[in-house]
C-alpha positions as a LaTeX table, in Angstrom:
\begin{tabular}{lrrr}
\hline
Residue & $x$ (\AA) & $y$ (\AA) & $z$ (\AA) \\
\hline
Unk1 & $-74.48$ & 13.44 & 48.85 \\
Unk2 & $-72.01$ & 13.65 & 51.68 \\
Unk3 & $-69.98$ & 16.40 & 53.36 \\
Unk4 & $-66.33$ & 15.56 & 54.37 \\
Unk5 & $-65.23$ & 17.78 & 57.01 \\
Unk6 & $-67.19$ & 16.70 & 60.42 \\
Unk7 & $-68.74$ & 13.73 & 58.53 \\
Unk8 & $-65.69$ & 11.63 & 57.42 \\
Unk9 & $-62.60$ & 13.63 & 58.24 \\
Unk10 & $-62.25$ & 15.34 & 61.97 \\
Unk11 & $-60.95$ & 18.60 & 60.66 \\
Unk12 & $-60.33$ & 21.21 & 63.50 \\
Unk13 & $-57.55$ & 23.95 & 63.43 \\
Unk14 & $-57.16$ & 23.23 & 67.26 \\
Unk15 & $-55.33$ & 19.75 & 66.36 \\
Unk16 & $-52.63$ & 22.01 & 64.88 \\
Unk17 & $-53.05$ & 24.85 & 67.01 \\
Unk18 & $-52.77$ & 22.98 & 70.50 \\
Unk19 & $-49.44$ & 22.06 & 69.54 \\
Unk20 & $-48.27$ & 25.66 & 69.13 \\
Unk21 & $-50.35$ & 27.63 & 71.77 \\
Unk22 & $-50.28$ & 25.37 & 75.09 \\
Unk23 & $-52.49$ & 27.43 & 77.10 \\
Unk24 & $-56.15$ & 26.81 & 75.91 \\
Unk25 & $-57.64$ & 30.19 & 76.42 \\
Unk26 & $-54.75$ & 31.79 & 74.47 \\
Unk27 & $-55.34$ & 29.42 & 71.64 \\
Unk28 & $-59.27$ & 30.11 & 71.69 \\
Unk29 & $-58.38$ & 34.04 & 71.66 \\
Unk30 & $-56.06$ & 33.31 & 68.45 \\
Unk31 & $-58.74$ & 31.53 & 66.52 \\
Unk32 & $-61.52$ & 33.88 & 67.39 \\
Unk33 & $-59.62$ & 37.19 & 66.85 \\
Unk34 & $-56.68$ & 36.35 & 64.19 \\
Unk35 & $-57.20$ & 32.99 & 62.31 \\
Unk36 & $-61.01$ & 33.32 & 62.45 \\
Unk37 & $-63.75$ & 31.27 & 60.94 \\
Unk38 & $-64.70$ & 34.36 & 58.74 \\
Unk39 & $-61.33$ & 34.75 & 57.26 \\
Unk40 & $-60.74$ & 30.95 & 56.58 \\
Unk41 & $-64.02$ & 30.99 & 54.55 \\
Unk42 & $-62.41$ & 32.66 & 52.02 \\
Unk43 & $-59.93$ & 30.04 & 51.58 \\
Unk44 & $-62.98$ & 27.54 & 51.13 \\
Unk45 & $-63.97$ & 29.71 & 48.41 \\
Unk46 & $-60.70$ & 29.66 & 46.47 \\
Unk47 & $-58.36$ & 32.39 & 48.22 \\
Unk48 & $-54.91$ & 31.29 & 47.85 \\
Unk49 & $-53.90$ & 30.07 & 51.37 \\
Unk50 & $-50.43$ & 31.15 & 51.29 \\
Unk51 & $-50.99$ & 34.74 & 50.06 \\
Unk52 & $-53.74$ & 34.86 & 52.58 \\
Unk53 & $-52.02$ & 33.58 & 55.68 \\
Unk54 & $-49.16$ & 36.24 & 54.43 \\
Unk55 & $-51.35$ & 39.06 & 54.31 \\
Unk56 & $-52.65$ & 38.30 & 57.71 \\
Unk57 & $-49.11$ & 37.86 & 59.21 \\
Unk58 & $-48.36$ & 41.25 & 57.73 \\
Unk59 & $-51.56$ & 42.48 & 59.64 \\
Unk60 & $-50.65$ & 40.55 & 63.00 \\
Unk61 & $-46.85$ & 40.81 & 62.99 \\
Unk62 & $-46.58$ & 39.40 & 66.44 \\
Unk63 & $-48.39$ & 36.23 & 65.18 \\
Unk64 & $-46.84$ & 35.76 & 62.08 \\
Unk65 & $-45.43$ & 32.48 & 62.58 \\
Unk66 & $-48.59$ & 31.10 & 64.43 \\
Unk67 & $-50.53$ & 32.49 & 60.80 \\
Unk68 & $-47.99$ & 30.97 & 58.56 \\
Unk69 & $-48.71$ & 27.61 & 60.26 \\
Unk70 & $-52.24$ & 27.62 & 59.07 \\
Unk71 & $-51.03$ & 26.91 & 55.16 \\
Unk72 & $-47.52$ & 25.40 & 56.16 \\
Unk73 & $-49.01$ & 22.76 & 58.44 \\
Unk74 & $-52.51$ & 22.38 & 57.09 \\
Unk75 & $-52.41$ & 18.61 & 57.27 \\
Unk76 & $-52.23$ & 18.57 & 60.96 \\
Unk77 & $-55.68$ & 20.01 & 61.57 \\
Unk78 & $-56.95$ & 16.60 & 60.45 \\
Unk79 & $-57.46$ & 14.45 & 63.73 \\
Unk80 & $-57.84$ & 11.47 & 61.14 \\
Unk81 & $-61.04$ & 9.69 & 59.68 \\
Unk82 & $-64.44$ & 9.56 & 61.51 \\
Unk83 & $-64.78$ & 5.91 & 61.75 \\
Unk84 & $-68.50$ & 5.80 & 61.91 \\
Unk85 & $-68.99$ & 8.46 & 59.25 \\
Unk86 & $-66.78$ & 6.18 & 56.94 \\
Unk87 & $-68.52$ & 3.10 & 57.81 \\
Unk88 & $-71.87$ & 4.82 & 56.90 \\
Unk89 & $-70.67$ & 5.66 & 53.39 \\
Unk90 & $-69.50$ & 2.17 & 52.87 \\
Unk91 & $-72.57$ & 0.73 & 53.89 \\
Unk92 & $-74.62$ & 3.54 & 51.57 \\
Unk93 & $-72.07$ & 2.42 & 48.86 \\
Unk94 & $-72.56$ & $-1.39$ & 49.34 \\
Unk95 & $-76.16$ & $-0.65$ & 48.98 \\
Unk96 & $-76.04$ & 0.00 & 45.92 \\
Unk97 & $-76.88$ & 3.81 & 46.04 \\
Unk98 & $-74.50$ & 6.18 & 44.19 \\
Unk99 & $-72.69$ & 8.55 & 46.49 \\
Unk100 & $-71.22$ & 11.88 & 45.86 \\
Unk101 & $-69.17$ & 14.27 & 47.93 \\
Unk102 & $-69.72$ & 18.07 & 48.34 \\
Unk103 & $-67.10$ & 19.77 & 50.55 \\
Unk104 & $-66.02$ & 23.02 & 51.69 \\
Unk105 & $-62.21$ & 22.51 & 51.26 \\
Unk106 & $-59.47$ & 24.71 & 49.96 \\
Unk107 & $-58.03$ & 23.77 & 46.48 \\
Unk108 & $-54.65$ & 23.17 & 48.07 \\
Unk109 & $-55.45$ & 21.01 & 50.61 \\
Unk110 & $-57.82$ & 18.62 & 48.53 \\
Unk111 & $-55.46$ & 16.63 & 46.51 \\
Unk112 & $-53.31$ & 16.06 & 49.62 \\
Unk113 & $-56.43$ & 14.41 & 51.46 \\
Unk114 & $-57.58$ & 12.64 & 48.40 \\
Unk115 & $-54.14$ & 10.98 & 48.12 \\
Unk116 & $-54.09$ & 10.22 & 51.69 \\
Unk117 & $-57.50$ & 8.90 & 52.53 \\
Unk118 & $-58.82$ & 6.35 & 50.09 \\
Unk119 & $-62.22$ & 6.58 & 50.80 \\
Unk120 & $-62.38$ & 10.10 & 49.27 \\
Unk121 & $-61.99$ & 8.05 & 45.91 \\
Unk122 & $-65.23$ & 6.16 & 46.57 \\
Unk123 & $-67.36$ & 8.51 & 45.27 \\
Unk124 & $-69.14$ & 8.65 & 41.98 \\
Unk125 & $-68.25$ & 12.61 & 42.01 \\
Unk126 & $-66.95$ & 15.34 & 44.21 \\
Unk127 & $-67.36$ & 19.10 & 43.98 \\
Unk128 & $-64.81$ & 20.96 & 46.02 \\
Unk129 & $-65.64$ & 24.50 & 47.11 \\
Unk130 & $-62.13$ & 26.04 & 46.57 \\
Unk131 & $-61.89$ & 24.80 & 43.30 \\
Unk132 & $-65.19$ & 26.21 & 42.12 \\
Unk133 & $-65.00$ & 29.52 & 43.91 \\
Unk134 & $-68.10$ & 28.99 & 45.69 \\
Unk135 & $-69.35$ & 27.25 & 49.14 \\
Unk136 & $-71.71$ & 25.93 & 51.17 \\
Unk137 & $-74.13$ & 27.32 & 52.02 \\
Unk138 & $-74.55$ & 29.36 & 49.02 \\
Unk139 & $-77.26$ & 27.78 & 46.82 \\
Unk140 & $-75.18$ & 27.90 & 43.87 \\
Unk141 & $-72.66$ & 25.18 & 44.98 \\
Unk142 & $-75.62$ & 22.49 & 45.57 \\
Unk143 & $-77.07$ & 23.73 & 42.35 \\
Unk144 & $-73.66$ & 23.01 & 40.26 \\
Unk145 & $-73.32$ & 19.64 & 41.94 \\
Unk146 & $-76.91$ & 18.64 & 41.12 \\
Unk147 & $-76.44$ & 19.85 & 37.56 \\
Unk148 & $-72.74$ & 18.44 & 37.00 \\
Unk149 & $-73.93$ & 14.94 & 38.07 \\
Unk150 & $-77.37$ & 15.13 & 36.40 \\
Unk151 & $-79.11$ & 14.63 & 40.10 \\
Unk152 & $-82.76$ & 15.23 & 40.60 \\
Unk153 & $-82.78$ & 17.43 & 44.09 \\
Unk154 & $-86.05$ & 15.54 & 45.38 \\
Unk155 & $-84.44$ & 12.39 & 45.24 \\
Unk156 & $-81.37$ & 13.23 & 46.68 \\
Unk157 & $-80.10$ & 13.15 & 50.19 \\
Unk158 & $-77.81$ & 15.73 & 51.74 \\
Unk159 & $-75.61$ & 14.77 & 54.90 \\
Unk160 & $-73.61$ & 17.22 & 56.72 \\
Unk161 & $-72.81$ & 18.28 & 60.35 \\
Unk162 & $-73.72$ & 21.88 & 59.94 \\
Unk163 & $-77.08$ & 23.01 & 60.58 \\
Unk164 & $-76.56$ & 25.92 & 58.25 \\
Unk165 & $-75.31$ & 23.74 & 55.44 \\
Unk166 & $-78.29$ & 21.53 & 55.81 \\
Unk167 & $-80.57$ & 24.28 & 55.74 \\
Unk168 & $-78.97$ & 25.44 & 52.48 \\
Unk169 & $-79.38$ & 21.97 & 50.88 \\
Unk170 & $-83.09$ & 22.19 & 51.96 \\
Unk171 & $-83.40$ & 25.71 & 50.11 \\
Unk172 & $-81.85$ & 24.03 & 47.14 \\
Unk173 & $-85.02$ & 21.25 & 46.97 \\
Unk174 & $-82.84$ & 18.32 & 48.17 \\
Unk175 & $-83.73$ & 16.11 & 51.28 \\
Unk176 & $-81.28$ & 16.86 & 53.86 \\
Unk177 & $-80.19$ & 15.54 & 57.38 \\
Unk178 & $-77.88$ & 16.78 & 60.20 \\
Unk179 & $-75.37$ & 14.38 & 60.67 \\
Unk180 & $-74.51$ & 13.19 & 64.25 \\
Unk181 & $-74.67$ & 9.55 & 64.10 \\
Unk182 & $-75.26$ & 6.79 & 61.11 \\
Unk183 & $-78.62$ & 5.66 & 62.21 \\
Unk184 & $-80.88$ & 8.43 & 61.06 \\
Unk185 & $-79.26$ & 8.64 & 57.76 \\
Unk186 & $-79.41$ & 4.73 & 57.45 \\
Unk187 & $-83.26$ & 5.05 & 58.26 \\
Unk188 & $-83.81$ & 7.92 & 55.77 \\
Unk189 & $-82.33$ & 5.96 & 53.05 \\
Unk190 & $-84.78$ & 2.85 & 54.35 \\
Unk191 & $-81.49$ & 0.94 & 55.10 \\
Unk192 & $-81.10$ & $-1.20$ & 58.25 \\
Unk193 & $-78.20$ & $-0.88$ & 60.38 \\
Unk194 & $-75.54$ & $-3.64$ & 60.68 \\
\hline
\end{tabular}
């Protein structure tokens, strides 16, 4: 079971906001006080991005254009595929093991990214938090994926770049590994690195 952002896709709002806010300290201040991770979490749980950005723009009128860029230019937050992660996915699939995706992603952006990156179609099944209204690390989203695809938690390996999400998967009964490089994942699956 693969996470997408941080394992297969390089998602980071800074890819967009470096273009819009040239001063690094000012950009970091904006991302920690206006378009915060806590605010964005609601998008991963199904809140409409356009409406959310509009409400935040009214709350921070001096930053309205920057706030609206979050929904209007969301694809510029993708730096591209993470080559090692995509190669890892291909290697696991080629070994004959079924692969699934569990991603915290907005309902509006998933179809765009699914069309843009063919490897997002390699999975036997995908659960997208924004379409379900629940997100990692909530236990319910792990259980939903396991039930939907009839997976045994004890024989399911979860791969994510977030320690909090890895801990959530472990609490749901899965084997879970923090992703940094492919080697430990391959080793956990009994696959030799190529």
